[in-house]
mmCIF file of C-alpha atoms in Angstrom:
data_model
loop_
_atom_site.group_PDB
_atom_site.id
_atom_site.type_symbol
_atom_site.label_atom_id
_atom_site.label_comp_id
_atom_site.label_asym_id
_atom_site.label_seq_id
_atom_site.Cartn_x
_atom_site.Cartn_y
_atom_site.Cartn_z
ATOM 1 C CA MET J 1 -0.038 0.024 0.028
ATOM 2 C CA LYS J 2 1.143 3.443 -0.710
ATOM 3 C CA LYS J 3 1.714 5.805 2.150
ATOM 4 C CA PRO J 4 -0.461 8.584 2.037
ATOM 5 C CA LYS J 5 0.941 11.750 0.964
ATOM 6 C CA LEU J 6 0.739 15.072 3.155
ATOM 7 C CA GLY J 7 -0.821 17.866 0.985
ATOM 8 C CA LEU J 8 0.082 21.466 0.805
ATOM 9 C CA PHE J 9 -2.520 22.379 2.984
ATOM 10 C CA GLY J 10 -1.339 20.122 5.587
ATOM 11 C CA LYS J 11 2.195 21.196 5.163
ATOM 12 C CA ILE J 12 0.994 24.799 5.487
ATOM 13 C CA LEU J 13 -1.074 23.932 8.957
ATOM 14 C CA ILE J 14 2.118 22.273 10.231
ATOM 15 C CA ALA J 15 4.232 25.061 9.073
ATOM 16 C CA ILE J 16 1.775 27.727 10.932
ATOM 17 C CA VAL J 17 1.885 25.773 14.390
ATOM 18 C CA GLY J 18 5.420 25.063 14.088
ATOM 19 C CA GLY J 19 6.331 28.662 13.574
ATOM 20 C CA ILE J 20 4.389 29.981 16.527
ATOM 21 C CA ALA J 21 6.300 27.415 18.814
ATOM 22 C CA LEU J 22 9.593 28.302 16.921
ATOM 23 C CA GLY J 23 8.954 31.997 17.653
ATOM 24 C CA TRP J 24 8.236 31.191 21.189
ATOM 25 C CA LEU J 25 11.525 29.387 21.728
ATOM 26 C CA LEU J 26 13.532 32.034 19.901
ATOM 27 C CA GLY J 27 12.100 34.987 21.762
ATOM 28 C CA HIS J 28 13.960 33.974 24.905
ATOM 29 C CA PRO J 29 16.912 36.515 25.596
ATOM 30 C CA CYS J 30 19.479 34.086 25.373
ATOM 31 C CA ALA J 31 22.745 34.027 22.814
ATOM 32 C CA PRO J 32 21.549 30.680 20.973
ATOM 33 C CA CYS J 33 17.928 31.901 20.548
ATOM 34 C CA ALA J 34 19.506 35.073 19.124
ATOM 35 C CA TRP J 35 21.486 33.531 16.796
ATOM 36 C CA GLY J 36 18.638 31.047 15.711
ATOM 37 C CA LEU J 37 16.526 34.061 15.208
ATOM 38 C CA LYS J 38 19.088 35.678 13.023
ATOM 39 C CA GLY J 39 18.950 32.328 10.812
ATOM 40 C CA VAL J 40 15.172 32.340 10.614
ATOM 41 C CA ASN J 41 15.324 36.089 9.419
ATOM 42 C CA ALA J 42 18.314 35.094 6.772
ATOM 43 C CA PHE J 43 16.269 32.438 5.340
ATOM 44 C CA SER J 44 13.172 34.489 5.211
ATOM 45 C CA ASP J 45 14.735 37.514 3.681
ATOM 46 C CA ILE J 46 16.327 35.516 1.169
ATOM 47 C CA PHE J 47 13.548 33.286 0.048
ATOM 48 C CA GLY J 48 11.474 36.369 0.036
ATOM 49 C CA GLN J 49 13.746 38.114 -2.434
ATOM 50 C CA ILE J 50 13.874 34.865 -4.684
ATOM 51 C CA LEU J 51 10.010 35.138 -4.919
ATOM 52 C CA LYS J 52 9.900 38.885 -5.948
ATOM 53 C CA PHE J 53 12.626 37.764 -8.504
ATOM 54 C CA ILE J 54 10.720 35.152 -9.889
ATOM 55 C CA VAL J 55 7.334 36.709 -10.230
ATOM 56 C CA PRO J 56 7.903 38.569 -13.139
ATOM 57 C CA LEU J 57 9.417 35.895 -14.893
ATOM 58 C CA LEU J 58 6.526 33.991 -13.628
ATOM 59 C CA ILE J 59 4.094 36.108 -15.381
ATOM 60 C CA LEU J 60 6.195 36.367 -18.540
ATOM 61 C CA GLY J 61 6.499 32.523 -18.862
ATOM 62 C CA LEU J 62 2.888 31.773 -18.104
ATOM 63 C CA VAL J 63 0.746 34.565 -19.403
ATOM 64 C CA THR J 64 2.459 35.015 -22.877
ATOM 65 C CA PRO J 65 2.066 31.550 -23.998
ATOM 66 C CA ALA J 66 -1.573 31.253 -22.635
ATOM 67 C CA ILE J 67 -2.552 34.298 -24.516
ATOM 68 C CA ALA J 68 -0.919 33.095 -27.665
ATOM 69 C CA GLU J 69 -2.614 29.688 -27.624
ATOM 70 C CA MET J 70 -5.926 31.006 -27.014
ATOM 71 C CA GLY J 71 -5.714 33.083 -30.345
ATOM 72 C CA GLY J 72 -8.420 35.373 -31.310
ATOM 73 C CA GLY J 73 -10.489 34.828 -27.732
ATOM 74 C CA ALA J 74 -7.683 36.150 -25.675
ATOM 75 C CA GLY J 75 -8.667 39.681 -26.418
ATOM 76 C CA LYS J 76 -12.366 38.987 -25.046
ATOM 77 C CA MET J 77 -10.890 37.096 -22.038
ATOM 78 C CA LEU J 78 -8.846 39.935 -21.373
ATOM 79 C CA LEU J 79 -11.742 42.619 -21.348
ATOM 80 C CA ALA J 80 -13.860 40.210 -19.403
ATOM 81 C CA VAL J 81 -11.524 39.211 -16.905
ATOM 82 C CA VAL J 82 -10.341 42.771 -16.268
ATOM 83 C CA ALA J 83 -14.006 43.857 -16.180
ATOM 84 C CA ILE J 84 -15.029 41.409 -13.576
ATOM 85 C CA ALA J 85 -12.057 41.882 -11.284
ATOM 86 C CA TYR J 86 -12.426 45.823 -11.336
ATOM 87 C CA GLY J 87 -16.255 45.299 -10.487
ATOM 88 C CA SER J 88 -15.626 42.715 -7.987
ATOM 89 C CA THR J 89 -13.135 45.162 -6.062
ATOM 90 C CA VAL J 90 -15.420 48.138 -6.412
ATOM 91 C CA PHE J 91 -18.511 45.880 -4.942
ATOM 92 C CA ALA J 92 -16.000 44.717 -2.217
ATOM 93 C CA GLY J 93 -15.579 48.567 -1.251
ATOM 94 C CA TYR J 94 -19.290 49.210 -1.057
ATOM 95 C CA LEU J 95 -19.814 46.036 0.968
ATOM 96 C CA ALA J 96 -17.368 46.932 3.275
ATOM 97 C CA TYR J 97 -18.612 50.612 3.485
ATOM 98 C CA PHE J 98 -22.202 49.670 4.164
ATOM 99 C CA GLY J 99 -21.519 46.789 6.263
ATOM 100 C CA SER J 100 -19.044 49.010 8.599
ATOM 101 C CA ALA J 101 -21.353 51.929 8.626
ATOM 102 C CA ALA J 102 -24.080 49.897 10.075
ATOM 103 C CA VAL J 103 -21.780 48.247 12.897
ATOM 104 C CA PHE J 104 -19.036 50.372 13.712
ATOM 105 C CA PRO J 105 -21.082 53.342 15.336
ATOM 106 C CA ARG J 106 -22.468 51.017 17.911
ATOM 107 C CA LEU J 107 -19.373 48.910 18.080
ATOM 108 C CA LEU J 108 -16.722 51.654 18.562
ATOM 109 C CA ASP J 109 -16.925 53.942 21.802
ATOM 110 C CA ALA J 110 -13.359 55.020 22.397
ATOM 111 C CA ALA J 111 -10.795 57.389 21.307
ATOM 112 C CA LEU J 112 -7.526 56.326 19.225
ATOM 113 C CA PRO J 113 -4.716 55.105 21.047
ATOM 114 C CA ASN J 114 -1.259 56.429 20.617
ATOM 115 C CA LEU J 115 -0.141 52.972 18.753
ATOM 116 C CA ASP J 116 3.415 52.755 17.372
ATOM 117 C CA LYS J 117 4.134 52.331 13.892
ATOM 118 C CA ILE J 118 5.373 49.064 12.654
ATOM 119 C CA ALA J 119 8.867 49.425 11.438
ATOM 120 C CA LYS J 120 10.192 47.950 8.409
ATOM 121 C CA ALA J 121 13.407 46.100 8.551
ATOM 122 C CA LYS J 122 15.892 46.443 5.590
ATOM 123 C CA PRO J 123 16.264 43.100 3.621
ATOM 124 C CA LEU J 124 19.378 41.154 4.291
ATOM 125 C CA LEU J 125 20.084 40.547 0.751
ATOM 126 C CA GLU J 126 18.861 42.684 -2.307
ATOM 127 C CA ILE J 127 17.990 40.403 -5.834
ATOM 128 C CA PRO J 128 16.055 43.029 -7.887
ATOM 129 C CA PRO J 129 13.614 41.655 -10.058
ATOM 130 C CA MET J 130 14.465 41.963 -13.885
ATOM 131 C CA MET J 131 11.482 44.045 -14.244
ATOM 132 C CA PRO J 132 8.373 45.509 -12.233
ATOM 133 C CA VAL J 133 5.263 43.422 -11.962
ATOM 134 C CA MET J 134 3.203 45.754 -14.202
ATOM 135 C CA THR J 135 5.958 45.843 -16.927
ATOM 136 C CA ALA J 136 6.019 42.096 -17.054
ATOM 137 C CA LEU J 137 2.287 42.017 -17.547
ATOM 138 C CA VAL J 138 1.871 44.515 -20.082
ATOM 139 C CA LEU J 139 4.982 42.973 -21.945
ATOM 140 C CA SER J 140 3.113 39.453 -21.866
ATOM 141 C CA PHE J 141 -0.050 40.946 -23.370
ATOM 142 C CA LEU J 142 1.908 42.785 -26.048
ATOM 143 C CA LEU J 143 3.989 39.605 -26.892
ATOM 144 C CA GLY J 144 1.151 37.082 -26.492
ATOM 145 C CA LEU J 145 -1.265 39.200 -28.925
ATOM 146 C CA GLY J 146 1.835 39.772 -31.081
ATOM 147 C CA ILE J 147 2.555 36.013 -31.656
ATOM 148 C CA VAL J 148 -1.237 35.656 -32.389
ATOM 149 C CA PHE J 149 -1.353 38.219 -35.167
ATOM 150 C CA THR J 150 1.809 37.840 -36.756
ATOM 151 C CA LYS J 151 2.091 33.892 -36.364
ATOM 152 C CA ALA J 152 5.500 33.996 -34.907
ATOM 153 C CA GLU J 153 6.194 30.381 -34.427
ATOM 154 C CA THR J 154 9.942 30.752 -33.265
ATOM 155 C CA MET J 155 8.770 33.265 -30.711
ATOM 156 C CA GLY J 156 5.816 30.959 -29.661
ATOM 157 C CA ARG J 157 8.015 28.029 -29.404
ATOM 158 C CA PHE J 158 10.581 30.174 -27.012
ATOM 159 C CA PHE J 159 7.795 31.030 -24.654
ATOM 160 C CA ASN J 160 6.355 27.393 -24.532
ATOM 161 C CA GLU J 161 9.833 26.454 -23.434
ATOM 162 C CA LEU J 162 10.225 29.081 -21.141
ATOM 163 C CA ARG J 163 6.727 28.123 -19.588
ATOM 164 C CA THR J 164 8.310 24.667 -19.083
ATOM 165 C CA ILE J 165 11.386 26.017 -17.239
ATOM 166 C CA ILE J 166 9.013 28.218 -14.745
ATOM 167 C CA SER J 167 6.806 25.425 -14.202
ATOM 168 C CA LYS J 168 9.560 23.074 -13.196
ATOM 169 C CA THR J 169 11.078 25.748 -11.028
ATOM 170 C CA ILE J 170 7.683 26.189 -9.098
ATOM 171 C CA GLU J 171 7.242 22.430 -8.759
ATOM 172 C CA LYS J 172 10.869 21.443 -7.750
ATOM 173 C CA ALA J 173 11.974 24.425 -5.830
ATOM 174 C CA ILE J 174 9.436 27.224 -4.811
ATOM 175 C CA LEU J 175 6.744 24.680 -3.704
ATOM 176 C CA PRO J 176 8.790 22.620 -1.521
ATOM 177 C CA LEU J 177 10.466 25.477 0.494
ATOM 178 C CA LEU J 178 7.466 27.501 0.659
ATOM 179 C CA PRO J 179 6.073 25.702 4.126
ATOM 180 C CA PHE J 180 9.580 26.772 5.555
ATOM 181 C CA TYR J 181 9.164 30.179 4.460
ATOM 182 C CA ILE J 182 5.777 30.386 6.108
ATOM 183 C CA MET J 183 7.211 29.020 9.213
ATOM 184 C CA ALA J 184 9.876 31.479 9.192
ATOM 185 C CA MET J 185 7.477 34.324 8.726
ATOM 186 C CA ILE J 186 5.087 33.161 11.765
ATOM 187 C CA ALA J 187 8.554 32.632 14.098
ATOM 188 C CA LYS J 188 9.518 36.197 13.295
ATOM 189 C CA MET J 189 6.289 37.450 14.208
ATOM 190 C CA ALA J 190 5.795 35.499 17.435
ATOM 191 C CA ALA J 191 9.420 36.026 18.495
ATOM 192 C CA SER J 192 8.834 39.882 17.949
ATOM 193 C CA GLY J 193 5.693 39.814 20.040
ATOM 194 C CA HIS J 194 3.506 41.379 17.338
ATOM 195 C CA LEU J 195 0.969 38.569 17.455
ATOM 196 C CA ALA J 196 -0.625 39.992 20.524
ATOM 197 C CA ALA J 197 0.533 43.570 20.154
ATOM 198 C CA PHE J 198 -2.789 45.281 19.460
ATOM 199 C CA GLY J 199 -5.612 46.592 21.739
ATOM 200 C CA MET J 200 -9.351 46.306 21.602
ATOM 201 C CA ILE J 201 -10.025 48.897 18.764
ATOM 202 C CA ALA J 202 -7.801 46.937 16.520
ATOM 203 C CA ILE J 203 -9.207 43.516 17.359
ATOM 204 C CA LYS J 204 -12.941 45.058 16.860
ATOM 205 C CA ILE J 205 -11.929 46.298 13.434
ATOM 206 C CA ILE J 206 -10.149 42.811 12.480
ATOM 207 C CA ALA J 207 -13.013 41.015 13.399
ATOM 208 C CA MET J 208 -15.307 43.006 11.515
ATOM 209 C CA SER J 209 -12.949 42.766 8.459
ATOM 210 C CA ILE J 210 -12.680 39.002 8.914
ATOM 211 C CA VAL J 211 -16.690 38.935 8.716
ATOM 212 C CA LEU J 212 -16.854 41.016 5.681
ATOM 213 C CA THR J 213 -14.154 39.145 3.707
ATOM 214 C CA VAL J 214 -16.053 35.815 4.438
ATOM 215 C CA LEU J 215 -19.186 37.260 3.398
ATOM 216 C CA LEU J 216 -17.511 38.561 0.301
ATOM 217 C CA LEU J 217 -15.985 35.236 -0.663
ATOM 218 C CA LEU J 218 -19.343 33.218 -0.051
ATOM 219 C CA LEU J 219 -20.926 35.802 -2.409
ATOM 220 C CA GLN J 220 -18.196 35.445 -5.036
ATOM 221 C CA TYR J 221 -18.123 31.571 -4.824
ATOM 222 C CA GLY J 222 -22.017 31.514 -4.595
ATOM 223 C CA THR J 223 -22.185 33.305 -7.874
ATOM 224 C CA ALA J 224 -19.255 31.599 -9.473
ATOM 225 C CA CYS J 225 -20.526 28.066 -8.805
ATOM 226 C CA LEU J 226 -24.088 28.975 -10.035
ATOM 227 C CA VAL J 227 -22.801 30.165 -13.097
ATOM 228 C CA ALA J 228 -20.026 27.304 -13.624
ATOM 229 C CA ARG J 229 -22.301 24.515 -12.193
ATOM 230 C CA ARG J 230 -19.861 23.537 -9.475
ATOM 231 C CA ASN J 231 -20.252 22.256 -5.568
ATOM 232 C CA LEU J 232 -19.629 25.359 -3.581
ATOM 233 C CA PHE J 233 -18.098 23.554 -0.626
ATOM 234 C CA ARG J 234 -15.813 21.400 -2.797
ATOM 235 C CA VAL J 235 -14.684 24.251 -4.564
ATOM 236 C CA PHE J 236 -14.020 26.477 -1.828
ATOM 237 C CA TRP J 237 -12.213 23.574 0.310
ATOM 238 C CA ASN J 238 -10.115 23.020 -2.791
ATOM 239 C CA MET J 239 -8.847 26.952 -2.363
ATOM 240 C CA LEU J 240 -8.064 26.687 1.376
ATOM 241 C CA PRO J 241 -4.086 26.130 0.563
ATOM 242 C CA ALA J 242 -3.933 29.540 -1.401
ATOM 243 C CA TYR J 243 -5.836 30.940 1.246
ATOM 244 C CA PHE J 244 -3.555 29.981 4.253
ATOM 245 C CA THR J 245 -0.283 30.774 1.976
ATOM 246 C CA ALA J 246 -1.448 34.432 1.373
ATOM 247 C CA LEU J 247 -2.512 34.734 4.999
ATOM 248 C CA THR J 248 0.998 34.372 5.988
ATOM 249 C CA ILE J 249 3.340 35.484 3.316
ATOM 250 C CA CYS J 250 0.938 38.477 2.706
ATOM 251 C CA SER J 251 1.506 38.570 -1.338
ATOM 252 C CA SER J 252 -0.959 37.837 -4.145
ATOM 253 C CA ALA J 253 2.086 37.753 -6.708
ATOM 254 C CA ALA J 254 4.296 35.405 -4.453
ATOM 255 C CA THR J 255 1.158 33.046 -3.958
ATOM 256 C CA ILE J 256 0.591 32.525 -7.702
ATOM 257 C CA PRO J 257 2.073 29.081 -7.732
ATOM 258 C CA VAL J 258 -0.221 27.765 -5.151
ATOM 259 C CA THR J 259 -3.364 29.681 -6.471
ATOM 260 C CA MET J 260 -2.502 28.135 -9.946
ATOM 261 C CA ARG J 261 -2.485 24.473 -8.464
ATOM 262 C CA CYS J 262 -5.804 25.025 -6.357
ATOM 263 C CA VAL J 263 -7.496 26.329 -9.191
ATOM 264 C CA ARG J 264 -6.445 23.510 -11.426
ATOM 265 C CA ARG J 265 -7.923 21.133 -8.845
ATOM 266 C CA ASN J 266 -11.354 22.997 -9.210
ATOM 267 C CA GLY J 267 -11.235 21.807 -12.773
ATOM 268 C CA VAL J 268 -10.350 25.234 -14.568
ATOM 269 C CA SER J 269 -8.424 24.358 -17.926
ATOM 270 C CA GLU J 270 -4.715 24.958 -17.806
ATOM 271 C CA ASP J 271 -4.615 27.735 -20.254
ATOM 272 C CA THR J 272 -7.271 29.629 -18.358
ATOM 273 C CA THR J 273 -5.704 29.074 -15.231
ATOM 274 C CA ALA J 274 -2.057 30.648 -16.544
ATOM 275 C CA PHE J 275 -4.178 33.551 -17.973
ATOM 276 C CA VAL J 276 -6.455 34.570 -15.355
ATOM 277 C CA VAL J 277 -4.349 33.803 -12.130
ATOM 278 C CA PRO J 278 -1.343 35.805 -12.786
ATOM 279 C CA LEU J 279 -3.662 38.647 -14.217
ATOM 280 C CA CYS J 280 -5.881 38.669 -11.228
ATOM 281 C CA ALA J 281 -2.846 38.370 -8.905
ATOM 282 C CA THR J 282 -2.292 42.097 -10.204
ATOM 283 C CA ILE J 283 -5.862 43.595 -10.684
ATOM 284 C CA HIS J 284 -8.067 41.721 -8.397
ATOM 285 C CA LEU J 285 -7.977 43.358 -4.910
ATOM 286 C CA ALA J 286 -11.185 42.760 -3.420
ATOM 287 C CA GLY J 287 -10.228 41.725 -0.007
ATOM 288 C CA SER J 288 -7.448 44.562 0.223
ATOM 289 C CA MET J 289 -10.325 46.951 -0.592
ATOM 290 C CA VAL J 290 -12.464 45.628 2.321
ATOM 291 C CA LYS J 291 -9.812 46.069 4.603
ATOM 292 C CA VAL J 292 -8.739 49.822 3.910
ATOM 293 C CA VAL J 293 -12.574 50.881 3.677
ATOM 294 C CA SER J 294 -13.591 49.165 6.871
ATOM 295 C CA CYS J 295 -10.399 50.757 8.702
ATOM 296 C CA ALA J 296 -11.292 54.175 7.106
ATOM 297 C CA VAL J 297 -15.007 53.933 8.047
ATOM 298 C CA ALA J 298 -13.827 52.979 11.650
ATOM 299 C CA PHE J 299 -11.559 55.949 11.786
ATOM 300 C CA MET J 300 -14.419 58.420 10.671
ATOM 301 C CA VAL J 301 -16.444 57.078 13.257
ATOM 302 C CA LEU J 302 -13.947 57.653 16.102
ATOM 303 C CA ALA J 303 -13.239 60.973 14.794
ATOM 304 C CA ASN J 304 -16.923 61.769 14.744
ATOM 305 C CA ARG J 305 -17.121 62.470 11.095
ATOM 306 C CA PRO J 306 -20.136 62.037 8.776
ATOM 307 C CA LEU J 307 -19.923 58.940 6.477
ATOM 308 C CA ASP J 308 -20.763 60.507 3.286
ATOM 309 C CA VAL J 309 -21.656 57.913 0.568
ATOM 310 C CA GLY J 310 -20.270 60.246 -2.258
ATOM 311 C CA LEU J 311 -17.065 60.762 -0.573
ATOM 312 C CA PHE J 312 -16.704 57.254 0.167
ATOM 313 C CA SER J 313 -17.794 56.185 -3.596
ATOM 314 C CA THR J 314 -15.010 58.621 -5.054
ATOM 315 C CA PHE J 315 -12.494 56.880 -2.521
ATOM 316 C CA ILE J 316 -13.519 53.328 -3.615
ATOM 317 C CA PHE J 317 -13.518 53.939 -7.503
ATOM 318 C CA MET J 318 -10.229 55.724 -7.508
ATOM 319 C CA MET J 319 -8.475 53.033 -5.182
ATOM 320 C CA ALA J 320 -9.729 50.346 -7.433
ATOM 321 C CA VAL J 321 -7.220 51.671 -9.991
ATOM 322 C CA THR J 322 -4.469 53.057 -7.614
ATOM 323 C CA ALA J 323 -4.053 49.651 -5.723
ATOM 324 C CA ILE J 324 -3.063 47.939 -8.881
ATOM 325 C CA ALA J 325 0.468 48.832 -8.316
ATOM 326 C CA ALA J 326 0.682 47.085 -5.021
ATOM 327 C CA PRO J 327 0.662 43.458 -5.534
ATOM 328 C CA GLY J 328 4.100 41.766 -4.813
ATOM 329 C CA VAL J 329 4.658 43.945 -1.786
ATOM 330 C CA ALA J 330 3.343 43.241 1.801
ATOM 331 C CA GLY J 331 1.261 46.037 2.662
ATOM 332 C CA GLY J 332 1.412 47.486 -0.588
ATOM 333 C CA VAL J 333 -1.979 48.493 -1.181
ATOM 334 C CA ILE J 334 -2.240 50.574 2.059
ATOM 335 C CA THR J 335 0.798 52.369 1.108
ATOM 336 C CA SER J 336 -0.483 53.258 -2.571
ATOM 337 C CA SER J 337 -3.904 54.391 -0.753
ATOM 338 C CA GLN J 338 -2.160 56.616 1.689
ATOM 339 C CA GLY J 339 -2.331 59.708 -0.827
ATOM 340 C CA LEU J 340 -6.268 59.080 -1.309
ATOM 341 C CA LEU J 341 -6.853 59.038 2.407
ATOM 342 C CA LEU J 342 -5.021 62.273 2.815
ATOM 343 C CA SER J 343 -6.726 63.961 -0.231
ATOM 344 C CA VAL J 344 -10.324 62.564 -0.379
ATOM 345 C CA LEU J 345 -11.006 61.566 3.152
ATOM 346 C CA ALA J 346 -9.177 64.248 4.696
ATOM 347 C CA PHE J 347 -7.147 62.046 7.055
ATOM 348 C CA SER J 348 -4.316 63.710 9.167
ATOM 349 C CA SER J 349 -0.929 62.178 8.818
ATOM 350 C CA GLU J 350 -1.203 60.837 12.152
ATOM 351 C CA GLU J 351 -4.343 59.055 11.726
ATOM 352 C CA VAL J 352 -3.017 57.511 8.482
ATOM 353 C CA GLY J 353 -0.197 56.162 10.563
ATOM 354 C CA LEU J 354 -2.617 54.531 12.905
ATOM 355 C CA LEU J 355 -4.734 53.008 10.134
ATOM 356 C CA THR J 356 -1.391 51.790 8.723
ATOM 357 C CA THR J 357 -0.521 50.186 11.624
ATOM 358 C CA ILE J 358 -3.910 48.373 12.257
ATOM 359 C CA TYR J 359 -3.930 47.318 8.539
ATOM 360 C CA LEU J 360 -0.513 45.861 8.625
ATOM 361 C CA ALA J 361 -1.509 43.768 11.671
ATOM 362 C CA MET J 362 -4.117 41.810 9.292
ATOM 363 C CA ASP J 363 -2.131 42.272 6.006
ATOM 364 C CA GLY J 364 -2.651 38.547 5.203
ATOM 365 C CA LEU J 365 -6.220 38.650 5.611
ATOM 366 C CA GLY J 366 -7.016 40.778 2.595
ATOM 367 C CA THR J 367 -4.373 38.966 0.606
ATOM 368 C CA ALA J 368 -5.925 35.914 1.222
ATOM 369 C CA CYS J 369 -9.187 36.974 0.378
ATOM 370 C CA ASN J 370 -7.787 38.500 -2.791
ATOM 371 C CA VAL J 371 -6.090 35.426 -4.045
ATOM 372 C CA THR J 372 -9.055 33.121 -3.267
ATOM 373 C CA GLY J 373 -11.461 35.104 -5.130
ATOM 374 C CA ASP J 374 -9.382 34.826 -7.901
ATOM 375 C CA GLY J 375 -10.469 31.374 -8.135
ATOM 376 C CA ALA J 376 -13.935 32.450 -8.483
ATOM 377 C CA ILE J 377 -12.937 34.597 -11.311
ATOM 378 C CA ALA J 378 -11.289 31.740 -13.226
ATOM 379 C CA LEU J 379 -14.444 29.358 -12.777
ATOM 380 C CA VAL J 380 -16.485 32.087 -14.448
ATOM 381 C CA ALA J 381 -13.974 32.795 -17.128
ATOM 382 C CA ASP J 382 -13.349 29.191 -17.692
ATOM 383 C CA ARG J 383 -17.033 28.580 -18.157
ATOM 384 C CA PHE J 384 -17.442 31.356 -21.115
ATOM 385 C CA PHE J 385 -13.912 31.303 -22.553
ATOM 386 C CA GLY J 386 -12.114 28.068 -21.713
ATOM 387 C CA LEU J 387 -11.092 25.383 -23.921
ATOM 388 C CA GLY J 388 -13.524 22.839 -22.841
ATOM 389 C CA GLU J 389 -11.086 20.246 -21.467
ATOM 390 C CA ASP J 390 -12.349 17.569 -19.189
ATOM 391 C CA ASN J 391 -12.420 18.561 -15.648
ATOM 392 C CA PRO J 392 -12.053 16.298 -12.657
ATOM 393 C CA LEU J 393 -15.166 17.651 -10.898
ATOM 394 C CA ASP J 394 -17.400 17.108 -13.929
ATOM 395 C CA ALA J 395 -16.690 13.204 -13.854
ATOM 396 C CA SER J 396 -20.288 12.621 -12.540
ATOM 397 C CA PRO J 397 -23.254 14.481 -11.527
ATOM 398 C CA ASN J 398 -22.936 13.436 -8.143
ATOM 399 C CA LYS J 399 -19.748 15.343 -7.832
ATOM 400 C CA ARG J 400 -21.177 18.606 -8.518
#
């Protein structure tokens, strides 16, 4: 009999528990613990830099051949996915606004505490990527569509081979080391005391954000499963490894390998997966939108300011575009949104600093919602634009 293999989901859970235990041990003030913590920091820094380096190559190597192989349908799928992703992000903003506006006036009754800003440590090793994520994405569209319209067979073969190289790198190097990276991230937070460093206001905001992101995911997958005729619970269960990976490493772009594997398990065709997942990792930011808007509403309530729907509408529509530059960087969405908080919502710099602190405490929550929601968009895109390959969930009516 074959020994049962521990899946990625099980490895991630073990990594989370192991990281908490390791962080507790390394948090003691002794020389061996200090050296151990330095080793954990070194590994997480180096592996994090490698992830950032490979993300543009991953997009270039997967999106380009996917567009080229889809031919004329690529343009329609591109427009459809962009429209769905933007609409989902805007909808998430309004869900957060109306939900928070209904709850926070009754839930929050204290002034803002004087919280310290979370310091960002300089990476141990700098491995600059060959190009920014947005550059890789635009270049992928240009090259993929160029291959289609010019019938560049040599270029097409080159990107097919590049896809093989990138896929093997993910399978043989990135995925096996990913649980250790997650363990290191959890250990660093546990050792520094950040896991229990926030007060009741932050806890209430985080709790509200959790409720809103779960509600958002249920709405997304309820709609997607209705359109694609899938079993909601089976599909959502298959996406949990991507959810927990993004929850810990806080990067939609860096979670792309895991998201792609989960989406494929839900029966989405390989070409649709390779096209939609990297694209949505850059433009679909519904979970991050929920966090920013819910935090902003909470701070408006604490400051006793009116919750004007027109003002927040302007903020939501502009943030849905501004935040596109953020994927691949932990806390990037809140960084790119600070200008809108100052200009549109008239926050003070101190309020922005406090909001940023609470946001970063739950940074992985929005990212996890983002990447999990990408799977719902992939189901819808495959239903209307997929190549019609057989999928494992369609084997029998009982599996739907």
